[in-house]
PDB file of C-alpha atoms in Angstrom:
ATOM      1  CA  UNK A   1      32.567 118.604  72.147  1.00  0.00           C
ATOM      2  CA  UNK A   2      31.506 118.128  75.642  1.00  0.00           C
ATOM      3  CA  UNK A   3      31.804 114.515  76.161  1.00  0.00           C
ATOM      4  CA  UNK A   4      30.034 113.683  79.748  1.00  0.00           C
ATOM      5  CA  UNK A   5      26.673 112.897  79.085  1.00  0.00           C
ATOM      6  CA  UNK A   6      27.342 111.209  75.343  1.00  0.00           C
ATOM      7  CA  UNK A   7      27.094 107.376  74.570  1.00  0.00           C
ATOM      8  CA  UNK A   8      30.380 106.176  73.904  1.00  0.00           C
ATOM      9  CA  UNK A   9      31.610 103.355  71.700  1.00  0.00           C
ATOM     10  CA  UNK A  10      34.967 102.721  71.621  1.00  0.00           C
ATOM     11  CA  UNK A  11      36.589  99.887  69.396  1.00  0.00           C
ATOM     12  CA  UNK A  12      39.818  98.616  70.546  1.00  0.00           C
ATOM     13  CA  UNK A  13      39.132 100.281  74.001  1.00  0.00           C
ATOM     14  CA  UNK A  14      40.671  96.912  75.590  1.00  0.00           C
ATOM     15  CA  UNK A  15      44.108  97.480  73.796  1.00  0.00           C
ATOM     16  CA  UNK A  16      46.983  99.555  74.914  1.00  0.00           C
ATOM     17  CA  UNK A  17      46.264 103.146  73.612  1.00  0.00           C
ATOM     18  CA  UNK A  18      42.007 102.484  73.715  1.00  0.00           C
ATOM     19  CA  UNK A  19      42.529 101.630  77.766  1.00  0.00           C
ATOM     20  CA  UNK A  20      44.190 104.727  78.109  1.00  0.00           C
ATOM     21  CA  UNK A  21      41.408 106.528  76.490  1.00  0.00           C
ATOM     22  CA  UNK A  22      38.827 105.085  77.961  1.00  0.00           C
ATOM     23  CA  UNK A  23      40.721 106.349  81.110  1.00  0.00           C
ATOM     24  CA  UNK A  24      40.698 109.719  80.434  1.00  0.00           C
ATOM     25  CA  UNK A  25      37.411 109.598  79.224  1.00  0.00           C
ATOM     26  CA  UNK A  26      36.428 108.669  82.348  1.00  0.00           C
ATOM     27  CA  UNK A  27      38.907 110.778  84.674  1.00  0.00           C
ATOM     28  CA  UNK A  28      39.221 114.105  83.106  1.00  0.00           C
ATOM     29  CA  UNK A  29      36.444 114.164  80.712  1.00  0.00           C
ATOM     30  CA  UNK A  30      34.187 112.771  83.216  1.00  0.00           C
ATOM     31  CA  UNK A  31      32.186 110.377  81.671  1.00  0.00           C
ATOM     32  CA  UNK A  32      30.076 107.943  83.462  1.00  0.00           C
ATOM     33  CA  UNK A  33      31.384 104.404  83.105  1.00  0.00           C
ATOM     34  CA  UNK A  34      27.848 103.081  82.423  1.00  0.00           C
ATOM     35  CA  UNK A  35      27.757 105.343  79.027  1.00  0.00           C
ATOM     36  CA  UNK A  36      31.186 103.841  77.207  1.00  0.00           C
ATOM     37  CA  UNK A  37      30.938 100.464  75.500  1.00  0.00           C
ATOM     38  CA  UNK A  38      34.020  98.456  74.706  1.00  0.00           C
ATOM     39  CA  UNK A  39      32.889  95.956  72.049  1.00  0.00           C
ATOM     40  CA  UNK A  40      35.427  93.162  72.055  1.00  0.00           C
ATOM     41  CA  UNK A  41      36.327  90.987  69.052  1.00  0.00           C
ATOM     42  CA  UNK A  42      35.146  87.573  70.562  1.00  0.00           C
ATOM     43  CA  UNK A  43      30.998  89.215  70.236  1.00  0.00           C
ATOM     44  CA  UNK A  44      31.701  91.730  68.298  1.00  0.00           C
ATOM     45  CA  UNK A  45      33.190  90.985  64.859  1.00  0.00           C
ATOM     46  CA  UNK A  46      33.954  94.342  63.335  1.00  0.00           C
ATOM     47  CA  UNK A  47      34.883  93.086  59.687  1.00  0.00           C
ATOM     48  CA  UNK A  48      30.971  91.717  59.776  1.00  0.00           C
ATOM     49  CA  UNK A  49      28.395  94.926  59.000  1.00  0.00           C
ATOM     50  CA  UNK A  50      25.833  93.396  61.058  1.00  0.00           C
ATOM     51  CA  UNK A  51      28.129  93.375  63.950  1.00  0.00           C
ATOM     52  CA  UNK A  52      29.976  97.014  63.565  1.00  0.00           C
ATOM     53  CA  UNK A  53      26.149  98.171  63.472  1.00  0.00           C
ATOM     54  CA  UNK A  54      25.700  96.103  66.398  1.00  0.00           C
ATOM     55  CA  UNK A  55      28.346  97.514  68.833  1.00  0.00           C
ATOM     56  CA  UNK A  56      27.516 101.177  67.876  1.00  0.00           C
ATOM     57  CA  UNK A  57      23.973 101.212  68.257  1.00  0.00           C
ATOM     58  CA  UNK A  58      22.636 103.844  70.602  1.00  0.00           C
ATOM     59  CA  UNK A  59      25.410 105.507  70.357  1.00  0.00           C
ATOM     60  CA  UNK A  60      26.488 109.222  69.992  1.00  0.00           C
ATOM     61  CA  UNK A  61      30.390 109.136  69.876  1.00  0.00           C
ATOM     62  CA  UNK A  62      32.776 106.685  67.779  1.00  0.00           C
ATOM     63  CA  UNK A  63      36.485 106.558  68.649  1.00  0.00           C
ATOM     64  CA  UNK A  64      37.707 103.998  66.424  1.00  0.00           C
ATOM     65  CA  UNK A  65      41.131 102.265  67.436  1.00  0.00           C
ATOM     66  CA  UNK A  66      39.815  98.305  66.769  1.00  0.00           C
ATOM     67  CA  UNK A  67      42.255  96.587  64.262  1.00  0.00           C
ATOM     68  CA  UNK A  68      43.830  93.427  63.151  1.00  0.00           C
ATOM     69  CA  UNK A  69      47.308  93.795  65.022  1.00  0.00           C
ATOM     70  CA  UNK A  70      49.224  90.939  66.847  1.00  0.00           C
ATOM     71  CA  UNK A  71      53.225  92.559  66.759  1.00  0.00           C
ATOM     72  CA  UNK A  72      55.836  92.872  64.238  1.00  0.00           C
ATOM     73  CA  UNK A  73      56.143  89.542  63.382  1.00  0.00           C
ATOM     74  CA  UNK A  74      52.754  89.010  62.595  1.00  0.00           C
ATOM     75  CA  UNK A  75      52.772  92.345  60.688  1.00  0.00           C
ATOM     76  CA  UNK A  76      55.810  90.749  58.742  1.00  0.00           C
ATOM     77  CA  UNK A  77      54.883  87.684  58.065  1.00  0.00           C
ATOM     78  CA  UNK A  78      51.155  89.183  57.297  1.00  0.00           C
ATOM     79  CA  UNK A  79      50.956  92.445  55.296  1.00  0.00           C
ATOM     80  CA  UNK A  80      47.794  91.779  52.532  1.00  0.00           C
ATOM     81  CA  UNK A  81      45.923  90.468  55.475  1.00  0.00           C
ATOM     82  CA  UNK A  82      46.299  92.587  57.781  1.00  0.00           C
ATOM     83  CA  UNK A  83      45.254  95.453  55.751  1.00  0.00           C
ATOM     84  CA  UNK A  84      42.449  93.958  54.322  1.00  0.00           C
ATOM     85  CA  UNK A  85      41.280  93.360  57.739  1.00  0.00           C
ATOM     86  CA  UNK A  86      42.086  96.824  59.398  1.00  0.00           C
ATOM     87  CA  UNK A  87      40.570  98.477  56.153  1.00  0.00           C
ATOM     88  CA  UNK A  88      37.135  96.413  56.411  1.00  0.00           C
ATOM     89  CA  UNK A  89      37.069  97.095  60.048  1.00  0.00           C
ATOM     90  CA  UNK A  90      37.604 100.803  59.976  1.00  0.00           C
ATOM     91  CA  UNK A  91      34.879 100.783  56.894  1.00  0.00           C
ATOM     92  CA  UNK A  92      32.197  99.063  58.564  1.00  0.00           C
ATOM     93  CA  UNK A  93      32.423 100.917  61.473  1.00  0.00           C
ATOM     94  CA  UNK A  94      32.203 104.545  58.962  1.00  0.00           C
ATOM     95  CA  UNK A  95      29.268 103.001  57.789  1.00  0.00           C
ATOM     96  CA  UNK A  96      27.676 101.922  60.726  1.00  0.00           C
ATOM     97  CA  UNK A  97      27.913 105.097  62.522  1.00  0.00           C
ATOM     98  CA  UNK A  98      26.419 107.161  59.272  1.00  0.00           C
ATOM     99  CA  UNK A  99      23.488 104.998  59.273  1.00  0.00           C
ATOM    100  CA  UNK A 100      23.194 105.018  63.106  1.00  0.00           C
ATOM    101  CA  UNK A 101      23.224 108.625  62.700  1.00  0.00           C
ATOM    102  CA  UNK A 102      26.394 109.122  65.202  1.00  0.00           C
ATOM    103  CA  UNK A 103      27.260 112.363  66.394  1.00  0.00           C
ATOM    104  CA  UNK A 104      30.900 112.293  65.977  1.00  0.00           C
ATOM    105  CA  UNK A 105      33.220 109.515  65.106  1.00  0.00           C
ATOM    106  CA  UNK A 106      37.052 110.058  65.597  1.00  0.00           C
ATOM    107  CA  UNK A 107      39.129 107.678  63.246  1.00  0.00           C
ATOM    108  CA  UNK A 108      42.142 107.137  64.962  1.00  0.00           C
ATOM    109  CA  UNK A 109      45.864 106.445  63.249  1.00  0.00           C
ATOM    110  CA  UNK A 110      49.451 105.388  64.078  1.00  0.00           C
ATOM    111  CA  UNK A 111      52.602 107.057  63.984  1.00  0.00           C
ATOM    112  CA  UNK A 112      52.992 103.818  61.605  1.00  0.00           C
ATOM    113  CA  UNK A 113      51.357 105.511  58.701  1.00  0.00           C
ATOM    114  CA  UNK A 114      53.970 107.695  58.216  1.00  0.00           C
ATOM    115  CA  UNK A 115      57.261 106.966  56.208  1.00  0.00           C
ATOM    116  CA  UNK A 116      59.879 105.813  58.085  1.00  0.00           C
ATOM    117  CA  UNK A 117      62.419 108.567  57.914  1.00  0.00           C
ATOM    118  CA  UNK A 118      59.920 110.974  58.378  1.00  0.00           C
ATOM    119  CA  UNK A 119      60.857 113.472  60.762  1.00  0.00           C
ATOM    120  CA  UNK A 120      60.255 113.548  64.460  1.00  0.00           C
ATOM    121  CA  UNK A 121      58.307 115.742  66.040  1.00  0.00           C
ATOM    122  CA  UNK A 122      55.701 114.458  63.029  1.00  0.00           C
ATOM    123  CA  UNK A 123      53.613 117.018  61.259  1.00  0.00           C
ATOM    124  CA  UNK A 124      50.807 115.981  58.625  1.00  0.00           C
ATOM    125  CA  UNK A 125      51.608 117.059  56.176  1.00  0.00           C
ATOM    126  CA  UNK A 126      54.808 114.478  56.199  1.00  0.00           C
ATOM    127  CA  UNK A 127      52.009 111.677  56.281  1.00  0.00           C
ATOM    128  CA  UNK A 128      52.015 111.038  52.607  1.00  0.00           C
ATOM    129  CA  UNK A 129      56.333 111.605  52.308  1.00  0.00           C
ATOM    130  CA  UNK A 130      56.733 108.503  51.359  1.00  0.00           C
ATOM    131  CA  UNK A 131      55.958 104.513  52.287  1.00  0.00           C
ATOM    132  CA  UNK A 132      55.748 103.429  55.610  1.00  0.00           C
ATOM    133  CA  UNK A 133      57.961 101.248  57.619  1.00  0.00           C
ATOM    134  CA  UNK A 134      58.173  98.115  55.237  1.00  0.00           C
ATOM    135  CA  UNK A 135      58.308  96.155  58.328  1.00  0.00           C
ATOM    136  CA  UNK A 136      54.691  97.154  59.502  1.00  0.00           C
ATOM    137  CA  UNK A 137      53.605  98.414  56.080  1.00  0.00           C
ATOM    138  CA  UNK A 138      50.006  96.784  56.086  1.00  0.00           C
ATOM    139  CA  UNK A 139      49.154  98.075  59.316  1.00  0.00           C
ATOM    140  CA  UNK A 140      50.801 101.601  58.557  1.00  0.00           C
ATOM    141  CA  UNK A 141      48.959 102.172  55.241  1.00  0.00           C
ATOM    142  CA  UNK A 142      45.539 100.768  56.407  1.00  0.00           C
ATOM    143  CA  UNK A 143      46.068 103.682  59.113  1.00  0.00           C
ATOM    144  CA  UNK A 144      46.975 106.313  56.359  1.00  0.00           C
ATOM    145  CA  UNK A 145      43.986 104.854  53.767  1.00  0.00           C
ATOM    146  CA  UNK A 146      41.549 105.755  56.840  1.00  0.00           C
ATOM    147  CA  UNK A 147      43.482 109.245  58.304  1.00  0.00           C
ATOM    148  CA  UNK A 148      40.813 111.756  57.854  1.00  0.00           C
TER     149      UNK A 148
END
């Protein structure tokens, strides 16, 4: 898909792997600034429908990266949640961008969905081997539950 003339939404385009997209979106793909949109989390509630419809209106491409993360503690000490909030994120942006009528959206995962003594260099079909990391296993099996 030629991307230099779409409308671009991308959710957790601030973080570390979404600020490297949006960089090569704009660098080698050569997409005008003006056309991506990084909603952020302080206007743009993702887990709310009215918001996720909100931050992809107008829109022709979806890369969704937005989820609840905050490091390994926090993924410790906060499995159930954290799930339950990546999963309703990732959901209500699906849904927004089928009734927006998007183009394309590109769900994106983590090397944390697969199971932890999984084999490097990964291949897919490893991703359902066995459980992730128990460490980070909210995070890693909201990522598999929405690998598409």
């Amino acid at each position: 898909m030629i991307l230099k003339n779409k409308k671009i939404v991308v959710t957790g385009g601030a973080g570390f792997i979404g600020s490297h997209l949006v960089e090569n979106l704009i660098k080698v793909r050569k997409v005008n600034p003006k056309n991506i949109k990084i909603p952020r989390s302080k206007t743009y509630d993702l887990r709310i429908f009215a918001s996720a419809k909100k931050a992809i209106v107008g829109s022709d491409v979806v890369f969704n990266l937005a989820c609840d993360v905050g490091g390994s503690s926090y993924s410790r000490l906060h499995p159930a949640k954290q799930c339950y909030n990546a999963l309703l994120i990732a959901l209500q942006v699906i849904e927004a961008a089928k009734e927006q009528g998007v183009e394309k959206i590109v769900m994106v995962s983590s090397t944390c969905a697969y199971p932890e003594d999984a084999q490097q260099p990964f291949k897919e079909d490893d991703l359902y081997g066995g459980l992730p990391n128990p460490s980070l296993d909210g995070y890693g099996m909201a990522k598999r539950m929405t690998a598409f």
